[in-house]
mmCIF file of C-alpha atoms and ligand atoms in Angstrom:
data_model
loop_
_atom_site.group_PDB
_atom_site.id
_atom_site.type_symbol
_atom_site.label_atom_id
_atom_site.label_comp_id
_atom_site.label_asym_id
_atom_site.label_seq_id
_atom_site.Cartn_x
_atom_site.Cartn_y
_atom_site.Cartn_z
ATOM 1 C CA MET Y 1 3.867 92.791 80.511
ATOM 2 C CA ARG Y 2 3.576 96.600 80.682
ATOM 3 C CA VAL Y 3 6.630 98.612 79.688
ATOM 4 C CA LEU Y 4 7.339 102.322 79.901
ATOM 5 C CA GLY Y 5 9.406 103.495 76.904
ATOM 6 C CA ILE Y 6 11.615 106.585 76.871
ATOM 7 C CA GLU Y 7 13.038 108.232 73.745
ATOM 8 C CA THR Y 8 15.564 111.071 74.051
ATOM 9 C CA SER Y 9 18.130 110.306 71.351
ATOM 10 C CA CYS Y 10 17.829 113.596 69.479
ATOM 11 C CA ASP Y 11 15.290 116.429 69.415
ATOM 12 C CA GLU Y 12 12.061 114.757 70.547
ATOM 13 C CA THR Y 13 11.194 113.697 74.085
ATOM 14 C CA GLY Y 14 8.936 110.648 73.796
ATOM 15 C CA VAL Y 15 7.271 108.593 76.519
ATOM 16 C CA ALA Y 16 4.861 105.713 75.961
ATOM 17 C CA ILE Y 17 3.460 102.667 77.726
ATOM 18 C CA TYR Y 18 3.104 99.410 75.806
ATOM 19 C CA ASP Y 19 1.193 96.419 77.116
ATOM 20 C CA SER Y 20 1.997 93.038 75.540
ATOM 21 C CA ASP Y 21 -1.677 92.024 75.820
ATOM 22 C CA HIS Y 22 -3.475 95.294 75.127
ATOM 23 C CA GLY Y 23 -1.072 97.274 72.930
ATOM 24 C CA LEU Y 24 -0.302 100.942 73.373
ATOM 25 C CA LEU Y 25 -1.822 102.446 76.533
ATOM 26 C CA ALA Y 26 -0.224 105.887 76.410
ATOM 27 C CA ASN Y 27 1.887 107.862 74.005
ATOM 28 C CA ALA Y 28 3.195 111.376 74.575
ATOM 29 C CA LEU Y 29 5.665 113.364 72.536
ATOM 30 C CA TYR Y 30 7.246 116.741 73.050
ATOM 31 C CA SER Y 31 9.031 118.172 70.022
ATOM 32 C CA GLN Y 32 11.971 120.534 70.486
ATOM 33 C CA ILE Y 33 11.510 122.227 67.103
ATOM 34 C CA PRO Y 34 10.993 125.712 68.601
ATOM 35 C CA VAL Y 35 14.176 125.265 70.700
ATOM 36 C CA HIS Y 36 16.420 124.519 67.719
ATOM 37 C CA ALA Y 37 14.680 126.412 64.886
ATOM 38 C CA PRO Y 38 16.543 129.713 65.495
ATOM 39 C CA TYR Y 39 19.840 127.831 64.957
ATOM 40 C CA GLY Y 40 18.798 126.010 61.773
ATOM 41 C CA GLY Y 41 19.579 122.590 63.268
ATOM 42 C CA VAL Y 42 19.808 120.590 66.476
ATOM 43 C CA VAL Y 43 22.066 122.110 69.185
ATOM 44 C CA PRO Y 44 23.079 119.080 71.307
ATOM 45 C CA GLU Y 45 23.495 120.920 74.613
ATOM 46 C CA LEU Y 46 20.085 122.582 74.284
ATOM 47 C CA ALA Y 47 18.566 119.199 73.394
ATOM 48 C CA SER Y 48 19.893 117.595 76.614
ATOM 49 C CA ARG Y 49 18.694 120.469 78.792
ATOM 50 C CA ASP Y 50 15.246 120.425 77.257
ATOM 51 C CA HIS Y 51 14.906 116.643 77.677
ATOM 52 C CA ILE Y 52 15.697 117.128 81.386
ATOM 53 C CA LYS Y 53 12.858 119.655 81.682
ATOM 54 C CA LYS Y 54 10.260 117.571 79.869
ATOM 55 C CA ILE Y 55 10.961 113.944 80.703
ATOM 56 C CA LEU Y 56 9.434 113.575 84.184
ATOM 57 C CA PRO Y 57 6.260 115.565 83.400
ATOM 58 C CA LEU Y 58 5.829 113.309 80.343
ATOM 59 C CA VAL Y 59 6.284 110.146 82.448
ATOM 60 C CA LYS Y 60 3.628 111.436 84.871
ATOM 61 C CA SER Y 61 1.191 112.331 82.097
ATOM 62 C CA GLY Y 62 1.866 108.963 80.412
ATOM 63 C CA LEU Y 63 0.915 107.099 83.583
ATOM 64 C CA ALA Y 64 -2.175 109.296 83.952
ATOM 65 C CA GLU Y 65 -3.201 108.714 80.307
ATOM 66 C CA ALA Y 66 -2.858 104.933 80.788
ATOM 67 C CA LYS Y 67 -4.710 105.206 84.142
ATOM 68 C CA LEU Y 68 -1.874 103.310 85.814
ATOM 69 C CA SER Y 69 -0.036 103.797 89.056
ATOM 70 C CA LYS Y 70 3.721 103.329 89.052
ATOM 71 C CA ASP Y 71 3.497 99.875 90.644
ATOM 72 C CA GLN Y 72 1.538 98.641 87.612
ATOM 73 C CA VAL Y 73 4.562 99.113 85.337
ATOM 74 C CA ASP Y 74 6.590 95.906 84.865
ATOM 75 C CA GLY Y 75 9.660 97.306 83.144
ATOM 76 C CA VAL Y 76 11.315 100.326 81.549
ATOM 77 C CA GLY Y 77 12.931 100.564 78.117
ATOM 78 C CA TYR Y 78 14.934 103.540 76.889
ATOM 79 C CA ALA Y 79 16.850 104.416 73.718
ATOM 80 C CA ALA Y 80 20.522 103.786 74.550
ATOM 81 C CA GLY Y 81 21.895 104.748 71.108
ATOM 82 C CA PRO Y 82 22.792 105.666 68.485
ATOM 83 C CA GLY Y 83 22.229 109.376 69.001
ATOM 84 C CA LEU Y 84 23.473 112.456 70.859
ATOM 85 C CA VAL Y 85 25.274 111.247 73.977
ATOM 86 C CA GLY Y 86 24.071 114.003 76.290
ATOM 87 C CA ALA Y 87 20.491 113.593 75.123
ATOM 88 C CA LEU Y 88 20.630 109.786 75.400
ATOM 89 C CA LEU Y 89 22.054 110.053 78.915
ATOM 90 C CA VAL Y 90 18.944 111.908 80.096
ATOM 91 C CA GLY Y 91 16.631 109.089 79.015
ATOM 92 C CA ALA Y 92 19.031 106.402 80.213
ATOM 93 C CA ALA Y 93 19.529 107.986 83.647
ATOM 94 C CA VAL Y 94 15.809 108.522 84.143
ATOM 95 C CA GLY Y 95 14.949 105.047 82.827
ATOM 96 C CA ARG Y 96 17.504 103.292 85.002
ATOM 97 C CA SER Y 97 16.546 105.339 88.070
ATOM 98 C CA LEU Y 98 12.829 104.649 87.638
ATOM 99 C CA GLY Y 99 13.592 100.955 87.275
ATOM 100 C CA TYR Y 100 15.672 101.024 90.462
ATOM 101 C CA ALA Y 101 13.021 102.933 92.401
ATOM 102 C CA TRP Y 102 10.134 100.842 91.098
ATOM 103 C CA LYS Y 103 12.117 97.584 91.453
ATOM 104 C CA VAL Y 104 11.492 96.554 87.844
ATOM 105 C CA PRO Y 105 13.987 95.532 85.129
ATOM 106 C CA THR Y 106 15.190 98.074 82.578
ATOM 107 C CA ILE Y 107 16.701 97.738 79.133
ATOM 108 C CA GLY Y 108 18.600 100.126 76.851
ATOM 109 C CA VAL Y 109 17.478 99.483 73.283
ATOM 110 C CA HIS Y 110 18.782 100.321 69.820
ATOM 111 C CA HIS Y 111 16.986 103.343 68.364
ATOM 112 C CA MET Y 112 17.158 102.035 64.777
ATOM 113 C CA GLU Y 113 15.901 98.591 65.779
ATOM 114 C CA ALA Y 114 12.957 100.383 67.392
ATOM 115 C CA HIS Y 115 12.287 102.284 64.129
ATOM 116 C CA LEU Y 116 12.460 99.020 62.201
ATOM 117 C CA LEU Y 117 9.816 97.397 64.424
ATOM 118 C CA ALA Y 118 7.497 100.436 64.635
ATOM 119 C CA PRO Y 119 5.064 98.920 62.056
ATOM 120 C CA MET Y 120 4.363 96.228 64.673
ATOM 121 C CA LEU Y 121 2.373 98.861 66.575
ATOM 122 C CA GLU Y 122 -0.182 99.056 63.764
ATOM 123 C CA GLU Y 123 -3.380 97.097 63.386
ATOM 124 C CA ASN Y 124 -2.090 95.054 60.454
ATOM 125 C CA PRO Y 125 1.541 94.295 61.361
ATOM 126 C CA PRO Y 126 3.844 92.528 58.902
ATOM 127 C CA ALA Y 127 4.550 88.830 59.446
ATOM 128 C CA PHE Y 128 8.183 87.709 59.399
ATOM 129 C CA PRO Y 129 10.271 87.425 57.295
ATOM 130 C CA PHE Y 130 10.438 90.724 55.423
ATOM 131 C CA VAL Y 131 12.786 93.234 53.827
ATOM 132 C CA ALA Y 132 12.988 96.546 55.706
ATOM 133 C CA LEU Y 133 14.062 99.922 54.404
ATOM 134 C CA VAL Y 134 14.905 102.042 57.452
ATOM 135 C CA VAL Y 135 15.522 105.631 56.435
ATOM 136 C CA SER Y 136 16.163 108.284 59.070
ATOM 137 C CA GLY Y 137 18.231 111.398 59.631
ATOM 138 C CA GLY Y 138 21.324 109.386 60.501
ATOM 139 C CA HIS Y 139 20.857 106.014 58.793
ATOM 140 C CA THR Y 140 19.828 104.402 55.514
ATOM 141 C CA LEU Y 141 19.563 100.650 55.980
ATOM 142 C CA LEU Y 142 18.211 97.756 53.959
ATOM 143 C CA MET Y 143 17.720 94.762 56.201
ATOM 144 C CA GLU Y 144 16.575 91.200 55.926
ATOM 145 C CA VAL Y 145 14.407 90.591 58.992
ATOM 146 C CA LYS Y 146 13.518 87.063 60.087
ATOM 147 C CA GLY Y 147 12.218 87.912 63.553
ATOM 148 C CA VAL Y 148 12.807 90.223 66.506
ATOM 149 C CA GLY Y 149 16.569 90.145 66.927
ATOM 150 C CA GLN Y 150 17.214 88.293 63.669
ATOM 151 C CA TYR Y 151 18.560 90.858 61.253
ATOM 152 C CA GLN Y 152 20.940 90.734 58.333
ATOM 153 C CA LEU Y 153 22.242 93.958 56.852
ATOM 154 C CA LEU Y 154 21.751 93.971 53.069
ATOM 155 C CA GLY Y 155 22.893 97.498 52.295
ATOM 156 C CA GLU Y 156 23.586 100.879 53.869
ATOM 157 C CA THR Y 157 24.708 104.354 52.927
ATOM 158 C CA LEU Y 158 28.392 104.932 52.326
ATOM 159 C CA ASP Y 159 28.097 108.629 53.198
ATOM 160 C CA ASP Y 160 25.026 110.806 53.926
ATOM 161 C CA ALA Y 161 21.805 109.230 55.142
ATOM 162 C CA ALA Y 162 18.654 109.839 53.080
ATOM 163 C CA GLY Y 163 17.140 112.114 55.752
ATOM 164 C CA GLU Y 164 20.434 113.974 56.110
ATOM 165 C CA ALA Y 165 20.396 114.603 52.338
ATOM 166 C CA PHE Y 166 16.833 115.972 52.603
ATOM 167 C CA ASP Y 167 17.912 118.229 55.478
ATOM 168 C CA LYS Y 168 21.071 119.489 53.727
ATOM 169 C CA VAL Y 169 19.276 120.233 50.452
ATOM 170 C CA ALA Y 170 16.510 121.974 52.403
ATOM 171 C CA LYS Y 171 19.167 124.182 53.973
ATOM 172 C CA LEU Y 172 20.703 124.928 50.562
ATOM 173 C CA LEU Y 173 17.244 126.054 49.407
ATOM 174 C CA GLY Y 174 16.929 128.301 52.460
ATOM 175 C CA LEU Y 175 14.086 126.268 54.014
ATOM 176 C CA PRO Y 176 13.572 126.302 57.781
ATOM 177 C CA TYR Y 177 14.542 123.435 60.150
ATOM 178 C CA PRO Y 178 13.402 120.656 60.244
ATOM 179 C CA GLY Y 179 14.100 120.631 56.540
ATOM 180 C CA GLY Y 180 13.012 117.207 55.267
ATOM 181 C CA SER Y 181 9.275 117.546 55.708
ATOM 182 C CA VAL Y 182 9.296 121.204 54.536
ATOM 183 C CA LEU Y 183 11.179 120.189 51.386
ATOM 184 C CA ALA Y 184 8.705 117.374 50.731
ATOM 185 C CA LYS Y 185 5.798 119.840 50.993
ATOM 186 C CA LEU Y 186 7.520 122.293 48.625
ATOM 187 C CA ALA Y 187 8.227 119.492 46.134
ATOM 188 C CA GLU Y 188 4.470 119.154 45.560
ATOM 189 C CA LYS Y 189 4.541 122.551 43.802
ATOM 190 C CA GLY Y 190 7.529 121.662 41.608
ATOM 191 C CA ARG Y 191 7.192 121.412 37.829
ATOM 192 C CA PHE Y 192 7.964 118.024 36.376
ATOM 193 C CA ASN Y 193 11.444 117.454 34.957
ATOM 194 C CA ARG Y 194 12.713 121.064 35.091
ATOM 195 C CA PHE Y 195 15.801 119.642 36.770
ATOM 196 C CA LYS Y 196 17.255 116.151 36.621
ATOM 197 C CA PHE Y 197 19.555 114.765 39.282
ATOM 198 C CA PRO Y 198 21.446 111.451 39.300
ATOM 199 C CA ARG Y 199 20.214 108.180 40.862
ATOM 200 C CA PRO Y 200 23.463 107.377 42.702
ATOM 201 C CA MET Y 201 24.869 103.828 42.612
ATOM 202 C CA THR Y 202 21.941 102.381 40.699
ATOM 203 C CA ASP Y 203 24.019 101.622 37.583
ATOM 204 C CA ARG Y 204 26.041 98.943 39.370
ATOM 205 C CA PRO Y 205 24.992 95.875 41.327
ATOM 206 C CA GLY Y 206 24.669 95.937 45.085
ATOM 207 C CA LEU Y 207 22.392 97.356 47.752
ATOM 208 C CA ASP Y 208 24.494 100.171 49.225
ATOM 209 C CA PHE Y 209 23.568 103.835 48.877
ATOM 210 C CA SER Y 210 25.405 107.121 48.486
ATOM 211 C CA PHE Y 211 23.654 110.481 48.712
ATOM 212 C CA SER Y 212 26.435 113.039 49.064
ATOM 213 C CA GLY Y 213 26.976 113.323 45.275
ATOM 214 C CA LEU Y 214 23.310 114.131 44.852
ATOM 215 C CA LYS Y 215 23.752 117.044 47.225
ATOM 216 C CA THR Y 216 26.697 118.279 45.111
ATOM 217 C CA SER Y 217 24.506 118.109 41.984
ATOM 218 C CA VAL Y 218 21.946 120.289 43.751
ATOM 219 C CA ILE Y 219 24.683 122.782 44.741
ATOM 220 C CA ASN Y 220 25.775 122.987 41.092
ATOM 221 C CA ALA Y 221 22.203 123.462 39.874
ATOM 222 C CA ILE Y 222 21.606 126.261 42.399
ATOM 223 C CA ARG Y 223 24.771 128.051 41.240
ATOM 224 C CA ASN Y 224 23.433 128.399 37.723
ATOM 225 C CA VAL Y 225 19.941 129.772 38.397
ATOM 226 C CA GLU Y 226 18.120 132.600 40.081
ATOM 227 C CA LEU Y 227 16.533 130.919 43.092
ATOM 228 C CA THR Y 228 12.886 132.018 42.779
ATOM 229 C CA ASP Y 229 10.177 130.252 44.792
ATOM 230 C CA GLN Y 230 9.127 128.281 41.704
ATOM 231 C CA ILE Y 231 12.712 127.208 40.954
ATOM 232 C CA LYS Y 232 13.147 126.132 44.591
ATOM 233 C CA ALA Y 233 10.046 123.959 44.266
ATOM 234 C CA ASP Y 234 11.313 122.542 40.954
ATOM 235 C CA ILE Y 235 14.657 121.612 42.555
ATOM 236 C CA ALA Y 236 12.910 120.137 45.618
ATOM 237 C CA SER Y 237 10.733 118.003 43.354
ATOM 238 C CA ALA Y 238 13.641 116.777 41.190
ATOM 239 C CA PHE Y 239 15.722 116.016 44.284
ATOM 240 C CA GLN Y 240 12.904 114.107 45.977
ATOM 241 C CA THR Y 241 12.251 112.138 42.767
ATOM 242 C CA ALA Y 242 15.946 111.200 42.562
ATOM 243 C CA VAL Y 243 16.064 109.987 46.201
ATOM 244 C CA VAL Y 244 12.769 108.118 45.942
ATOM 245 C CA GLU Y 245 13.681 106.416 42.651
ATOM 246 C CA THR Y 246 17.056 105.381 44.067
ATOM 247 C CA LEU Y 247 15.424 103.877 47.167
ATOM 248 C CA VAL Y 248 12.785 102.105 45.055
ATOM 249 C CA ILE Y 249 15.410 100.549 42.752
ATOM 250 C CA LYS Y 250 17.338 99.172 45.750
ATOM 251 C CA CYS Y 251 14.178 97.857 47.403
ATOM 252 C CA ARG Y 252 13.250 96.024 44.207
ATOM 253 C CA ARG Y 253 16.702 94.433 44.146
ATOM 254 C CA ALA Y 254 16.474 93.449 47.811
ATOM 255 C CA LEU Y 255 13.056 91.817 47.288
ATOM 256 C CA GLU Y 256 14.320 89.968 44.208
ATOM 257 C CA GLN Y 257 17.461 88.827 46.017
ATOM 258 C CA THR Y 258 15.651 87.533 49.099
ATOM 259 C CA HIS Y 259 12.515 86.330 47.245
ATOM 260 C CA TYR Y 260 10.484 87.971 50.021
ATOM 261 C CA LYS Y 261 7.099 89.522 49.240
ATOM 262 C CA ARG Y 262 6.810 91.810 52.248
ATOM 263 C CA LEU Y 263 8.510 95.199 52.409
ATOM 264 C CA VAL Y 264 8.595 97.381 55.522
ATOM 265 C CA LEU Y 265 9.294 101.112 55.365
ATOM 266 C CA ALA Y 266 10.309 102.835 58.616
ATOM 267 C CA GLY Y 267 12.205 105.832 59.998
ATOM 268 C CA GLY Y 268 11.638 109.579 59.563
ATOM 269 C CA VAL Y 269 11.890 109.560 55.758
ATOM 270 C CA GLY Y 270 9.212 106.851 55.796
ATOM 271 C CA ALA Y 271 6.819 109.762 56.431
ATOM 272 C CA ASN Y 272 7.479 110.905 52.853
ATOM 273 C CA LEU Y 273 4.269 110.453 50.877
ATOM 274 C CA GLU Y 274 5.954 110.199 47.474
ATOM 275 C CA LEU Y 275 8.226 107.423 48.782
ATOM 276 C CA ARG Y 276 5.212 105.546 50.184
ATOM 277 C CA LYS Y 277 3.372 105.927 46.870
ATOM 278 C CA GLN Y 278 6.259 104.707 44.711
ATOM 279 C CA LEU Y 279 7.073 101.770 47.017
ATOM 280 C CA GLN Y 280 3.388 100.800 46.931
ATOM 281 C CA LYS Y 281 3.587 100.740 43.123
ATOM 282 C CA LEU Y 282 6.706 98.578 43.353
ATOM 283 C CA VAL Y 283 5.203 95.951 45.651
ATOM 284 C CA ASP Y 284 1.961 95.942 43.623
ATOM 285 C CA SER Y 285 3.996 95.171 40.501
ATOM 286 C CA MET Y 286 5.659 92.276 42.372
ATOM 287 C CA SER Y 287 2.431 90.979 43.978
ATOM 288 C CA GLY Y 288 3.910 91.919 47.323
ATOM 289 C CA GLU Y 289 2.796 93.940 50.337
ATOM 290 C CA LEU Y 290 4.038 97.204 51.820
ATOM 291 C CA PHE Y 291 3.885 98.013 55.539
ATOM 292 C CA TYR Y 292 4.681 101.302 57.237
ATOM 293 C CA PRO Y 293 3.739 102.887 60.547
ATOM 294 C CA ARG Y 294 1.520 105.978 60.844
ATOM 295 C CA ILE Y 295 3.483 109.187 60.267
ATOM 296 C CA GLU Y 296 4.031 109.964 63.964
ATOM 297 C CA PHE Y 297 5.590 106.508 64.417
ATOM 298 C CA CYS Y 298 7.929 107.051 61.436
ATOM 299 C CA THR Y 299 9.651 109.971 63.122
ATOM 300 C CA ASP Y 300 11.068 109.629 66.639
ATOM 301 C CA ASN Y 301 8.597 108.545 69.322
ATOM 302 C CA GLY Y 302 8.398 106.733 72.650
ATOM 303 C CA ALA Y 303 5.943 104.088 71.423
ATOM 304 C CA MET Y 304 8.514 102.212 69.326
ATOM 305 C CA ILE Y 305 10.936 102.211 72.277
ATOM 306 C CA ALA Y 306 8.251 100.882 74.643
ATOM 307 C CA TYR Y 307 7.382 98.158 72.099
ATOM 308 C CA LEU Y 308 10.986 97.015 71.617
ATOM 309 C CA GLY Y 309 11.747 97.307 75.352
ATOM 310 C CA CYS Y 310 8.786 95.039 76.006
ATOM 311 C CA GLN Y 311 9.923 92.473 73.407
ATOM 312 C CA ARG Y 312 13.418 92.306 74.857
ATOM 313 C CA LEU Y 313 12.392 92.316 78.536
ATOM 314 C CA MET Y 314 9.912 89.498 77.821
ATOM 315 C CA ARG Y 315 12.886 87.477 76.570
ATOM 316 C CA GLY Y 316 14.553 87.968 79.931
ATOM 317 C CA GLU Y 317 17.132 90.478 78.684
ATOM 318 C CA LYS Y 318 17.877 93.365 81.047
ATOM 319 C CA ASP Y 319 20.497 95.938 82.045
ATOM 320 C CA GLY Y 320 22.956 95.805 84.875
ATOM 321 C CA LEU Y 321 23.271 98.770 87.223
ATOM 322 C CA ALA Y 322 25.605 100.833 85.005
ATOM 323 C CA ILE Y 323 24.124 103.596 82.875
ATOM 324 C CA ASP Y 324 25.532 103.055 79.415
ATOM 325 C CA VAL Y 325 24.742 104.886 76.166
ATOM 326 C CA ARG Y 326 26.385 104.845 72.734
ATOM 327 C CA ALA Y 327 26.661 107.671 70.197
ATOM 328 C CA ARG Y 328 27.496 105.082 67.540
ATOM 329 C CA TRP Y 329 26.079 101.608 67.645
ATOM 330 C CA PRO Y 330 26.387 99.526 64.477
ATOM 331 C CA PHE Y 331 23.195 97.804 63.532
ATOM 332 C CA THR Y 332 24.503 94.755 61.774
ATOM 333 C CA LYS Y 333 23.390 91.622 63.536
ATOM 334 C CA ALA Y 334 20.930 91.824 66.364
ATOM 335 C CA SER Y 335 22.758 89.244 68.392
ATOM 336 C CA ALA Y 336 25.572 91.772 68.470
ATOM 337 C CA LEU Y 337 23.295 94.441 69.893
ATOM 338 C CA ARG Y 338 24.061 93.721 73.489
HETATM 339 O O1 KG4 F 401 13.744 108.895 62.390
HETATM 340 P P1 KG4 F 401 13.900 110.334 62.593
HETATM 341 O O2 KG4 F 401 12.777 111.107 63.232
HETATM 342 O O3 KG4 F 401 15.165 110.652 63.428
HETATM 343 C C1 KG4 F 401 16.361 109.943 63.308
HETATM 344 O O4 KG4 F 401 16.457 108.842 63.914
HETATM 345 O O5 KG4 F 401 17.228 110.444 62.550
HETATM 346 O O6 KG4 F 401 14.206 110.922 61.161
HETATM 347 C C2 KG4 F 401 14.358 112.292 60.947
HETATM 348 C C3 KG4 F 401 14.651 112.497 59.475
HETATM 349 C C4 KG4 F 401 15.089 113.921 59.185
HETATM 350 O O7 KG4 F 401 16.241 113.883 58.379
HETATM 351 C C5 KG4 F 401 13.902 114.497 58.459
HETATM 352 O O8 KG4 F 401 14.267 115.477 57.542
HETATM 353 C C6 KG4 F 401 13.331 113.280 57.760
HETATM 354 O O9 KG4 F 401 13.464 112.252 58.700
HETATM 355 N N1 KG4 F 401 11.933 113.469 57.384
HETATM 356 C C7 KG4 F 401 11.492 113.489 56.108
HETATM 357 C C8 KG4 F 401 10.096 113.696 56.156
HETATM 358 N N2 KG4 F 401 9.723 113.790 57.472
HETATM 359 C C9 KG4 F 401 10.868 113.639 58.200
HETATM 360 N N3 KG4 F 401 12.150 113.340 54.953
HETATM 361 C C10 KG4 F 401 11.435 113.386 53.821
HETATM 362 N N4 KG4 F 401 10.108 113.600 53.785
HETATM 363 C C11 KG4 F 401 9.395 113.765 54.909
HETATM 364 N N5 KG4 F 401 8.075 113.957 54.868
HETATM 365 ZN ZN1 ZN F 402 14.996 108.188 64.790
#
């Protein structure tokens, strides 16, 4: 089955075509960074308008890249939430309309479920079951994953998501949007242990996270120093170390609790090289295995949506005629997804 995937939940327009027999046939991404950069963050209305401009040209170029005509597409999947409603509606309306015109089934999929399964697009995908750490700009989730659609939430953030914390601290340090990756780059120049920030909620049992206190610690540290470039790098490094160590501690607990050996890292913060390195050390120490997608499949992309759309359409799931998106969409049990 060949499925066109559409991602428009936030500030990237992504279109891809996934074939259940031959894998990814096309993958195109348009990033809105230049649109939002002057404002220091995503402006929802501008995001929606820009998706409208880019989506159909991307669908056309996706079909051309895959050397397919429209009647060779068997289904359409689109991100139906969680995300910015206006932005999601662009992908949903286009996805549903293409399905109607092409007379193929369509399916609105969960953006975080798509992140979680993105490692399946790689050459050496993880076998089920596994523990997944899904860390993005809006979510921090630890999941027990037994198969597509078989998920158990082990822990989540009680306040800020890990990526949100990266973005907020980047802003406090005066770094340009999108902050997380810029902060990670700056952290490489930081001197070891010049600052020390807490590892929130690691001193008590449980698998939930909290990152807003960490942000407050950074605010306090900034108040007491002259913010030179070197000090900024030192703070970035100490902050990144604190987030990474916190995530590693919780992943170790989740692996111990489930007795699983496989750990999957996904979502935008999964692009963080220090996090990858420290999680690799963790699984090595536990004789386990770590899986993560290539960097462009950690951050938002159409490929993960096409993959998940294909999985769900192959199971016979599909949308009705209504166009339905959700700003919030709890990702607890997959059976509750639809
Ligand atoms: O998954 P994603 O592209 O979008 C959401 O679904 O939210 O994740 C974006 C998040 C942002 O908060 C961004 O700052 C963070 O991922 N991010 C990073 C890195 N690259 C992206 N955080 C830390 N280190 C990075 N290298
Ligand atoms: Zn995302």
